[in-house]
Short mmCIF file of C-alpha atoms and ligand atoms in Angstrom, two decimals:
data_model
loop_
_atom_site.label_atom_id
_atom_site.label_comp_id
_atom_site.label_asym_id
_atom_site.label_seq_id
_atom_site.Cartn_x
_atom_site.Cartn_y
_atom_site.Cartn_z
CA MET A 21 55.72 8.94 -3.02
CA SER A 22 52.45 7.37 -2.09
CA SER A 23 52.00 4.06 -3.77
CA PRO A 24 49.21 4.08 -6.34
CA SER A 25 47.73 0.92 -4.88
CA ARG A 26 47.03 2.34 -1.43
CA GLU A 27 43.45 1.65 -0.38
CA GLN A 28 41.06 4.59 -0.09
CA TRP A 29 37.62 5.24 1.34
CA ASN A 30 34.76 4.99 -1.13
CA SER A 31 33.16 8.23 -0.06
CA SER A 32 33.49 10.96 2.48
CA LEU A 33 30.41 9.65 4.25
CA GLY A 34 32.21 6.32 4.46
CA PHE A 35 35.17 7.96 6.12
CA ILE A 36 33.06 9.95 8.56
CA LEU A 37 31.09 6.93 9.63
CA ALA A 38 34.18 4.75 9.91
CA ALA A 39 36.14 7.39 11.86
CA ALA A 40 33.09 7.94 14.03
CA GLY A 41 32.96 4.16 14.35
CA SER A 42 36.51 4.19 15.68
CA ALA A 43 35.71 6.98 18.09
CA ILE A 44 32.34 5.70 19.25
CA GLY A 45 32.68 2.58 21.30
CA LEU A 46 33.07 1.38 24.85
CA GLY A 47 34.76 4.68 25.60
CA ASN A 48 31.45 6.49 25.25
CA ILE A 49 29.04 3.96 26.64
CA TRP A 50 31.07 1.98 29.19
CA ARG A 51 33.90 4.30 30.23
CA PHE A 52 32.39 7.80 30.10
CA PRO A 53 29.52 7.19 32.56
CA TYR A 54 31.62 5.46 35.18
CA ILE A 55 34.51 7.93 34.98
CA THR A 56 31.92 10.70 35.32
CA GLY A 57 30.49 8.90 38.34
CA GLN A 58 33.94 8.59 39.90
CA ASN A 59 34.72 12.24 39.33
CA GLY A 60 31.67 13.92 40.74
CA GLY A 61 29.19 14.28 37.87
CA GLY A 62 28.29 17.68 36.41
CA SER A 63 31.61 19.45 36.82
CA PHE A 64 33.42 16.58 35.17
CA VAL A 65 31.02 16.71 32.24
CA LEU A 66 31.58 20.43 31.81
CA LEU A 67 35.35 20.09 32.00
CA TYR A 68 35.17 17.21 29.56
CA LEU A 69 33.24 19.26 27.00
CA ILE A 70 35.70 22.14 27.26
CA ILE A 71 38.63 19.80 26.75
CA VAL A 72 37.02 18.04 23.78
CA PHE A 73 36.63 21.24 21.82
CA THR A 74 39.80 23.10 22.87
CA ILE A 75 42.29 20.23 22.94
CA GLY A 76 40.61 17.24 21.28
CA LEU A 77 39.45 18.96 18.11
CA PRO A 78 42.81 20.64 17.33
CA VAL A 79 44.67 17.37 17.91
CA MET A 80 42.11 15.60 15.69
CA TYR A 81 42.91 18.08 12.91
CA LEU A 82 46.66 17.60 13.30
CA GLU A 83 46.35 13.82 13.12
CA LEU A 84 44.06 13.87 10.09
CA SER A 85 46.27 16.37 8.22
CA THR A 86 49.46 14.45 8.98
CA GLY A 87 47.86 11.20 7.85
CA ARG A 88 46.41 12.50 4.63
CA PHE A 89 49.52 14.43 3.70
CA THR A 90 51.88 11.49 4.21
CA GLN A 91 49.49 8.71 3.18
CA ARG A 92 51.12 6.62 5.91
CA GLY A 93 50.43 5.29 9.39
CA PRO A 94 52.18 6.95 12.35
CA VAL A 95 55.61 5.32 11.98
CA GLY A 96 55.74 5.86 8.21
CA ALA A 97 54.45 9.41 8.56
CA MET A 98 57.28 10.38 10.91
CA GLU A 99 59.81 8.66 8.70
CA LYS A 100 58.52 10.55 5.68
CA LEU A 101 58.42 14.00 7.29
CA ALA A 102 61.57 13.60 9.38
CA PRO A 103 63.64 10.84 7.76
CA GLY A 104 66.07 8.96 9.95
CA SER A 105 65.30 11.00 13.05
CA PHE A 106 64.23 10.28 16.60
CA TRP A 107 60.71 11.50 15.78
CA LYS A 108 59.95 7.97 14.75
CA ILE A 109 59.55 7.27 18.46
CA ILE A 110 56.10 8.86 18.20
CA GLY A 111 55.15 6.18 15.73
CA TYR A 112 56.48 3.36 17.89
CA LEU A 113 54.74 4.76 20.96
CA ALA A 114 51.54 4.76 18.90
CA VAL A 115 51.94 1.11 17.96
CA ILE A 116 52.65 0.04 21.55
CA THR A 117 49.80 2.14 22.96
CA GLY A 118 47.41 0.68 20.40
CA ILE A 119 48.28 -2.86 21.43
CA GLY A 120 48.07 -1.91 25.11
CA ILE A 121 44.58 -0.46 24.74
CA LEU A 122 43.40 -3.24 22.44
CA SER A 123 44.37 -5.83 25.06
CA TYR A 124 42.11 -4.78 27.91
CA TYR A 125 39.49 -3.21 25.65
CA SER A 126 38.90 -6.63 24.12
CA VAL A 127 38.25 -8.07 27.58
CA VAL A 128 35.46 -5.55 28.22
CA ALA A 129 34.16 -6.02 24.68
CA GLY A 130 33.92 -9.72 25.47
CA TRP A 131 31.46 -8.82 28.23
CA THR A 132 29.17 -7.20 25.66
CA ILE A 133 29.08 -10.46 23.70
CA TRP A 134 28.19 -12.35 26.87
CA TYR A 135 25.38 -9.96 27.78
CA PHE A 136 24.01 -10.30 24.27
CA ILE A 137 24.00 -14.09 24.60
CA LYS A 138 22.49 -13.82 28.05
CA ALA A 139 19.68 -11.57 26.86
CA ILE A 140 18.76 -14.08 24.19
CA PHE A 141 18.91 -17.30 26.19
CA GLN A 142 18.06 -16.23 29.69
CA GLY A 143 17.02 -12.60 30.07
CA PHE A 144 18.07 -10.38 32.95
CA GLY A 145 15.19 -10.83 35.40
CA GLY A 146 15.18 -12.86 38.60
CA GLU A 147 18.69 -12.15 39.83
CA ASN A 148 20.68 -9.35 41.40
CA THR A 149 22.36 -7.71 38.42
CA GLY A 150 25.33 -6.60 40.52
CA THR A 151 26.04 -10.07 41.89
CA ALA A 152 25.55 -11.64 38.48
CA PHE A 153 28.13 -9.25 37.03
CA SER A 154 30.70 -9.93 39.77
CA GLN A 155 30.35 -13.67 39.39
CA PHE A 156 30.63 -13.48 35.63
CA VAL A 157 33.80 -11.37 35.55
CA ALA A 158 35.42 -13.60 38.18
CA SER A 159 35.09 -16.68 35.97
CA ALA A 160 38.40 -17.30 34.21
CA PRO A 161 37.06 -19.58 31.46
CA HIS A 162 34.32 -17.11 30.50
CA GLN A 163 36.76 -14.23 30.40
CA LEU A 164 39.39 -16.00 28.34
CA VAL A 165 37.01 -17.52 25.80
CA LEU A 166 35.12 -14.27 25.25
CA LEU A 167 38.39 -12.38 24.89
CA GLY A 168 39.50 -14.85 22.25
CA VAL A 169 36.19 -14.65 20.38
CA PHE A 170 36.22 -10.88 20.33
CA LEU A 171 39.86 -10.57 19.23
CA GLY A 172 39.18 -13.18 16.57
CA LEU A 173 36.29 -11.13 15.20
CA THR A 174 38.43 -7.99 15.12
CA THR A 175 41.22 -9.81 13.34
CA GLY A 176 38.85 -11.27 10.77
CA ILE A 177 37.49 -7.86 9.87
CA VAL A 178 40.91 -6.25 9.63
CA ILE A 179 42.06 -9.06 7.34
CA SER A 180 39.09 -8.57 5.05
CA GLY A 181 40.37 -5.08 4.14
CA ILE A 182 39.57 -1.48 4.68
CA LYS A 183 36.65 -0.91 2.35
CA GLY A 184 34.80 -4.19 2.52
CA GLY A 185 35.02 -4.56 6.27
CA ILE A 186 35.04 -1.34 8.17
CA GLU A 187 33.06 0.97 5.99
CA LYS A 188 30.01 -1.20 5.44
CA ILE A 189 29.53 -2.19 9.03
CA SER A 190 29.74 1.36 10.36
CA MET A 191 27.55 2.74 7.66
CA ILE A 192 24.52 0.64 8.57
CA LEU A 193 24.77 0.17 12.29
CA MET A 194 25.79 3.43 13.90
CA PRO A 195 22.44 5.09 13.08
CA VAL A 196 20.58 2.12 14.58
CA LEU A 197 22.55 2.45 17.81
CA PHE A 198 21.75 6.14 17.87
CA LEU A 199 18.01 5.56 17.57
CA LEU A 200 17.97 2.83 20.18
CA MET A 201 19.79 5.11 22.62
CA ILE A 202 17.26 7.89 22.02
CA GLY A 203 14.50 5.46 22.92
CA LEU A 204 16.32 4.37 26.08
CA ILE A 205 16.83 7.98 27.15
CA ILE A 206 13.14 8.70 26.78
CA TYR A 207 12.29 5.67 28.88
CA ALA A 208 14.93 6.43 31.52
CA LEU A 209 13.59 9.97 31.88
CA THR A 210 10.18 8.64 32.88
CA LEU A 211 11.62 6.84 35.92
CA ASP A 212 10.96 8.16 39.44
CA ASN A 213 14.51 9.18 40.25
CA ALA A 214 15.27 10.73 36.88
CA ALA A 215 15.33 14.33 38.08
CA ALA A 216 17.82 13.65 40.87
CA GLY A 217 20.02 11.73 38.46
CA LEU A 218 19.97 14.51 35.89
CA LYS A 219 20.84 17.05 38.56
CA TYR A 220 23.91 15.09 39.55
CA TYR A 221 24.92 14.53 35.93
CA LEU A 222 24.33 17.94 34.44
CA ILE A 223 24.74 20.56 37.15
CA PRO A 224 28.37 21.43 37.93
CA LYS A 225 29.45 21.95 41.54
CA THR A 226 32.96 23.25 42.11
CA SER A 227 33.29 21.04 45.18
CA ASP A 228 33.36 18.04 42.86
CA PHE A 229 36.76 18.86 41.45
CA THR A 230 39.56 16.75 42.79
CA LYS A 231 43.24 16.65 41.95
CA THR A 232 42.70 13.82 39.51
CA THR A 233 39.60 15.21 37.76
CA PHE A 234 41.65 16.97 35.10
CA ILE A 235 43.82 14.03 34.10
CA PHE A 236 40.78 11.79 33.88
CA ALA A 237 38.89 14.34 31.76
CA LEU A 238 41.84 14.78 29.43
CA GLY A 239 42.48 11.06 29.20
CA GLN A 240 38.80 10.37 28.60
CA ALA A 241 38.66 12.96 25.80
CA PHE A 242 41.64 11.44 24.00
CA PHE A 243 40.41 7.91 24.59
CA SER A 244 36.91 8.60 23.39
CA LEU A 245 38.04 10.50 20.29
CA SER A 246 40.66 7.84 19.45
CA LEU A 247 43.42 10.45 19.65
CA GLY A 248 47.03 10.38 20.74
CA MET A 249 48.09 7.11 19.15
CA GLY A 250 47.78 7.61 15.44
CA ALA A 251 44.45 5.87 14.86
CA MET A 252 42.92 8.99 13.33
CA LEU A 253 46.21 9.67 11.58
CA THR A 254 45.99 6.24 9.96
CA TYR A 255 42.34 6.74 8.98
CA GLY A 256 43.25 10.14 7.54
CA SER A 257 45.86 8.42 5.41
CA TYR A 258 43.11 6.59 3.54
CA LEU A 259 41.33 9.85 2.72
CA SER A 260 41.51 11.41 -0.70
CA LYS A 261 42.64 14.98 -1.32
CA LYS A 262 39.23 16.13 -2.35
CA GLU A 263 37.61 15.57 1.03
CA ASN A 264 37.04 18.44 3.41
CA LEU A 265 39.04 17.60 6.54
CA VAL A 266 37.66 20.48 8.58
CA LYS A 267 34.11 19.29 8.22
CA ALA A 268 34.87 15.58 8.51
CA GLY A 269 36.93 16.03 11.68
CA PHE A 270 34.34 18.27 13.29
CA LEU A 271 31.50 15.86 12.60
CA VAL A 272 33.45 12.97 14.10
CA VAL A 273 34.11 14.94 17.29
CA LEU A 274 30.50 16.06 17.44
CA PHE A 275 28.98 12.58 16.98
CA ASP A 276 31.35 11.03 19.47
CA THR A 277 30.60 13.61 22.13
CA LEU A 278 26.89 13.38 21.51
CA ILE A 279 26.89 9.62 22.06
CA ALA A 280 28.89 9.92 25.29
CA ILE A 281 26.51 12.54 26.68
CA MET A 282 23.57 10.37 25.62
CA ALA A 283 25.01 7.36 27.45
CA GLY A 284 25.05 9.43 30.63
CA LEU A 285 21.45 10.47 29.99
CA ILE A 286 20.49 6.81 30.12
CA ILE A 287 22.62 5.77 33.10
CA PHE A 288 22.21 8.61 35.61
CA PRO A 289 18.41 8.88 35.58
CA VAL A 290 18.33 5.16 36.37
CA ILE A 291 20.78 5.55 39.26
CA GLY A 292 18.99 8.68 40.47
CA GLY A 293 21.99 10.57 41.87
CA ALA A 294 25.63 9.93 42.64
CA PRO A 295 26.47 6.26 42.10
CA GLU A 296 27.41 4.51 45.34
CA LYS A 297 30.27 2.75 43.71
CA ALA A 298 31.16 3.57 40.15
CA GLY A 299 33.49 1.00 38.68
CA ALA A 300 34.04 -0.97 35.52
CA GLY A 301 30.74 -2.79 36.06
CA LEU A 302 28.55 0.31 36.35
CA VAL A 303 27.00 0.32 32.91
CA PHE A 304 26.52 -3.43 32.73
CA VAL A 305 24.77 -3.48 36.08
CA VAL A 306 22.66 -0.37 35.63
CA ILE A 307 21.57 -0.98 32.08
CA THR A 308 20.52 -4.57 32.74
CA GLU A 309 18.42 -3.26 35.61
CA LEU A 310 16.77 -0.90 33.16
CA PHE A 311 16.05 -3.72 30.74
CA CYS A 312 14.49 -5.76 33.56
CA THR A 313 11.73 -3.20 34.05
CA LEU A 314 11.32 -2.13 30.43
CA PRO A 315 8.51 -3.76 28.42
CA GLY A 316 10.20 -5.85 25.73
CA GLY A 317 13.43 -5.36 27.65
CA ARG A 318 14.84 -8.71 26.72
CA ILE A 319 14.69 -8.12 22.97
CA LEU A 320 15.84 -4.54 23.30
CA GLY A 321 18.60 -5.68 25.65
CA ALA A 322 19.81 -8.20 23.11
CA LEU A 323 19.77 -5.54 20.41
CA PHE A 324 21.58 -3.05 22.63
CA PHE A 325 24.41 -5.42 23.53
CA LEU A 326 24.71 -6.58 19.95
CA LEU A 327 25.09 -3.00 18.78
CA LEU A 328 27.53 -2.30 21.60
CA THR A 329 29.60 -5.30 20.50
CA ILE A 330 29.65 -3.90 16.98
CA ALA A 331 30.48 -0.39 18.19
CA ALA A 332 33.37 -1.94 20.11
CA LEU A 333 34.44 -3.82 16.98
CA THR A 334 34.58 -0.70 14.83
CA SER A 335 36.86 0.74 17.54
CA THR A 336 39.17 -2.24 17.96
CA ILE A 337 39.52 -2.45 14.20
CA SER A 338 41.24 0.94 14.31
CA LEU A 339 43.49 -0.11 17.19
CA LEU A 340 44.61 -3.24 15.39
CA GLU A 341 44.87 -1.40 12.07
CA VAL A 342 47.57 0.96 13.37
CA ALA A 343 49.94 -1.81 14.38
CA ALA A 344 49.07 -3.97 11.38
CA SER A 345 49.53 -1.16 8.86
CA TRP A 346 52.94 -0.49 10.41
CA LEU A 347 54.01 -4.08 9.70
CA MET A 348 52.50 -3.86 6.23
CA ASP A 349 54.13 -0.54 5.30
CA GLU A 350 57.55 -1.07 6.89
CA TYR A 351 58.08 -4.80 6.48
CA LYS A 352 55.98 -5.30 3.36
CA MET A 353 53.97 -7.97 5.12
CA VAL A 354 50.65 -9.02 3.67
CA ARG A 355 47.60 -7.84 5.59
CA LYS A 356 46.71 -11.28 6.86
CA LYS A 357 50.08 -12.07 8.37
CA ALA A 358 50.41 -8.61 9.92
CA ALA A 359 46.98 -8.76 11.55
CA LEU A 360 47.53 -12.27 12.89
CA ILE A 361 50.89 -11.41 14.45
CA VAL A 362 49.53 -8.33 16.20
CA SER A 363 46.43 -10.03 17.51
CA GLY A 364 48.43 -13.03 18.74
CA ILE A 365 50.69 -10.76 20.80
CA THR A 366 47.67 -8.82 22.03
CA PHE A 367 45.94 -11.95 23.26
CA VAL A 368 48.89 -12.89 25.45
CA ILE A 369 49.13 -9.40 26.91
CA ALA A 370 45.39 -9.40 27.56
CA ILE A 371 45.38 -12.54 29.74
CA PRO A 372 46.26 -10.82 33.04
CA SER A 373 43.58 -8.17 32.37
CA ALA A 374 41.02 -10.88 31.73
CA LEU A 375 41.87 -12.51 35.06
CA SER A 376 41.97 -9.28 37.03
CA LEU A 377 38.31 -8.89 37.94
CA GLY A 378 38.14 -11.61 40.51
CA ALA A 379 39.53 -14.73 38.85
CA SER A 380 42.98 -14.02 40.28
CA LYS A 381 43.00 -12.29 43.66
CA SER A 382 46.51 -10.91 43.30
CA LEU A 383 45.74 -9.30 39.92
CA SER A 384 42.45 -7.83 41.09
CA SER A 385 43.67 -5.22 43.51
CA ILE A 386 47.12 -3.76 42.99
CA ILE A 387 47.26 -0.01 43.69
CA LYS A 388 45.02 2.96 44.36
CA ILE A 389 44.64 5.57 41.63
CA GLY A 390 42.29 8.51 42.11
CA GLY A 391 40.96 6.96 45.32
CA GLU A 392 39.96 3.80 43.45
CA GLU A 393 41.44 0.40 44.01
CA LYS A 394 42.81 -0.72 40.63
CA GLY A 395 43.53 -4.19 39.39
CA PHE A 396 45.61 -5.11 36.36
CA LEU A 397 42.94 -4.00 33.87
CA GLY A 398 42.53 -0.67 35.66
CA ILE A 399 46.27 -0.09 35.61
CA MET A 400 46.50 -0.90 31.89
CA ASP A 401 43.63 1.50 31.29
CA PHE A 402 45.34 4.22 33.28
CA LEU A 403 48.78 3.74 31.69
CA PHE A 404 47.72 3.25 28.07
CA GLY A 405 44.23 4.75 27.98
CA ASN A 406 45.17 7.95 29.86
CA LEU A 407 48.87 8.54 30.22
CA SER A 408 50.24 7.28 26.89
CA LEU A 409 47.50 9.04 24.94
CA ALA A 410 48.19 12.36 26.65
CA ILE A 411 51.91 11.96 25.96
CA GLY A 412 51.20 10.93 22.36
CA GLY A 413 48.90 13.92 21.84
CA LEU A 414 51.52 16.27 23.20
CA LEU A 415 54.24 14.75 21.01
CA ILE A 416 52.11 15.09 17.89
CA ILE A 417 51.57 18.78 18.64
CA ILE A 418 55.29 19.29 19.27
CA PHE A 419 56.17 17.42 16.10
CA VAL A 420 53.86 19.46 13.91
CA VAL A 421 54.82 22.79 15.44
CA PHE A 422 58.59 22.32 15.56
CA LYS A 423 59.39 19.84 12.83
CA TRP A 424 56.76 19.64 10.11
CA LYS A 425 55.60 23.27 10.76
CA LEU A 426 52.07 24.28 11.52
CA LYS A 427 51.82 26.12 8.21
CA ASN A 428 52.16 22.87 6.28
CA ALA A 429 49.61 21.12 8.46
CA GLU A 430 47.23 24.01 7.92
CA ASP A 431 47.68 23.92 4.16
CA GLU A 432 46.70 20.28 4.25
CA LEU A 433 43.80 20.89 6.62
CA TYR A 434 42.29 23.74 4.61
CA HIS A 435 42.94 22.12 1.25
CA ASN A 436 39.56 22.11 -0.49
CA ALA A 437 38.16 23.83 2.60
CA ASP A 438 39.26 27.37 1.97
CA ARG A 439 36.23 29.00 3.47
CA PHE A 440 37.22 27.60 6.87
CA ARG A 441 40.63 29.26 6.88
CA PHE A 442 39.38 31.83 9.39
CA LEU A 443 39.44 29.02 11.97
CA SER A 444 43.17 29.42 11.96
CA LEU A 445 42.67 32.42 14.24
CA ILE A 446 41.41 30.11 16.97
CA MET A 447 43.34 26.97 16.11
CA LYS A 448 46.79 28.55 16.06
CA PRO A 449 46.79 29.81 19.65
CA LEU A 450 45.19 26.57 20.82
CA ILE A 451 47.84 24.47 19.14
CA TRP A 452 50.74 26.73 19.99
CA PHE A 453 49.88 27.42 23.62
CA ALA A 454 46.67 26.26 25.20
CA ALA A 455 46.65 22.58 24.29
CA PRO A 456 50.34 21.82 24.98
CA ALA A 457 50.31 23.88 28.17
CA ALA A 458 47.26 22.07 29.50
CA ILE A 459 48.66 18.65 28.68
CA MET A 460 52.04 19.49 30.20
CA VAL A 461 50.48 20.77 33.39
CA VAL A 462 48.53 17.56 33.76
CA LEU A 463 51.53 15.34 33.03
CA GLY A 464 53.82 17.39 35.26
CA PHE A 465 51.32 17.21 38.05
CA MET A 466 51.19 13.47 37.81
CA LEU A 467 54.88 12.86 37.49
CA PHE A 468 56.06 15.18 40.23
CA THR A 469 53.43 14.74 42.88
CA GLY A 470 52.97 11.06 43.44
CA LYS A 471 50.18 11.85 45.86
CA THR A 472 47.86 13.05 43.13
CA LEU A 473 47.28 9.45 42.23
CA SER A 474 45.98 8.16 45.52
N1 LIG B 519 37.62 5.64 20.93
C1 LIG B 519 37.28 4.28 21.16
C2 LIG B 519 36.16 4.26 22.19
O1 LIG B 519 35.74 5.26 22.65
C3 LIG B 519 38.46 3.45 21.58
C4 LIG B 519 39.58 3.60 20.64
C5 LIG B 519 39.63 3.16 19.37
C6 LIG B 519 40.77 4.31 20.85
N2 LIG B 519 40.81 3.55 18.79
C7 LIG B 519 41.51 4.25 19.67
C8 LIG B 519 41.24 4.99 21.92
C9 LIG B 519 42.73 4.88 19.57
C10 LIG B 519 42.47 5.61 21.83
C11 LIG B 519 43.19 5.58 20.66
O2 LIG B 519 35.69 3.23 22.55
#
C-alpha cells in the first residue's frame, strides 16, 4: 500500500515543469552540441531525433507508469511488483548510475557557477576564451571548491522537500531560460558564418556516420531525457492518479528536445562549420566568445550562466533524489540524513573527475573512445552517462514486458487518458521489438567489438 503521507506534486503543470527541469540541463546545452560536433553534425542530429521519439518516448512512458503505479522509487518499485526477486538489481543499478552521473555532472555544473561569477566581476573580453577555459579547468582548488559549492546547493534543495524546492524553482526559471536562448539564436543567426554553421548542423550527410555514432546518439537521448536510471520513475511516483501521463510525458520529451536543438542553433552559427576540436569545453569557449561581441554581453552572459546553473540544479536534484528516496523508503531514514549521506559519497567519487581536466596529468588522458582522448571525467560520462543508461533502459523494458506485463503498464499509462489508447498501436511494437532490438544491437556491438571504441 502507498503510505498516505507520501508527498505529491501540487499540480500537473508543477510536475511537467519539474520533470522538464530534470531533463533540461547540461545534457542539452553543454553535452548535446559537443557530442554533435564530435559525431559529424546533421546526420547525428537526425539520428538523435529518431531515437528520441522511437526509443526515448516509449521508455519515458514505461518509467512514468511504473513510478505512478507503485508510488515508489526504482528499488521499491521492483520490490513491490516482483517481491524478493533478482529484478531489484534494476533498482540498485539505478541508484549507482545516479551517483555516478551526479559526480562528474556536478564538476561541470561548478564551471557554470564560475562563469557566472566571472561575467559579473570581470567580463569575458580581453583574453583568449579557449586558453582561459583550459587554465581554469586545470586549477585543482577552483575545481574542488566549485564542486563542493554545487553539490552543497543540490543537497540543500533536496533536503527542503519535493514541493517547496523543486517545483517552485522550475516553474519560474525554465521559461526565462527559453526566452534568453531565443534571443541568443536570433543574434547568432546574424553572424557572418551563420549559414555555414547551420549547414553543418542541420543537413545530414551519410559520410558522417561512424561506428560510434549510434551509441552516442542513444546515450545522449537517454541522458538528456533523464531515462534509464529511474529518475523519471521516481518523479512519476509523486504524480497523482488524475494526471494524464500520456500528455505529461510527451510534453517533457518535446521541451527537452527543443532546448537541445536550440542550443545547437546558438553554438554552430558562431563556429561557422565543423568545430576543429569539439570537447567538454566547446560550449563554454564558444558562448563566451559570443558574449564578447554581443552588446550588453556581460549582463546577458551573467544571466545565461546563472540560468544554466539553475537548469543544472533542477537536474542534479533528480539524480540525488533517486538515491536519497531509496534510503528513505527502504531504511526509513529522514530526508536530511539520506541526502547528506548520498552527497558525501558523491563528493568523494567526484574528486578524480574534478582533477581530470589538467590538474592531474595522469587522470587527464586515459583511453581513446570514439577517436577522442578521454580522461577520468570522460570515462565516467561514457560508463554511466551512456552505457549504464542504455542497459538500464533495456532492463526496464524487459521488466515491464516479461514480469509486470505491458498490459498493466498500459492501463496505468492510459488511466484518465482514454482517448490516447490508439497510441498503443505504435507503442506496442516499439516496446516489444524496435526499442529493445536497437539497444541490444548497440550494446552487443560495443561489447563484442572492442575496436568500435577507438
Ligand atoms: N537530463 C539531465 C540533463 O540533460 C541530466 C540528468 C538528470 C539525468 N537526471 C538524470 C541523466 C537521470 C540521466 C538520468 O542535463
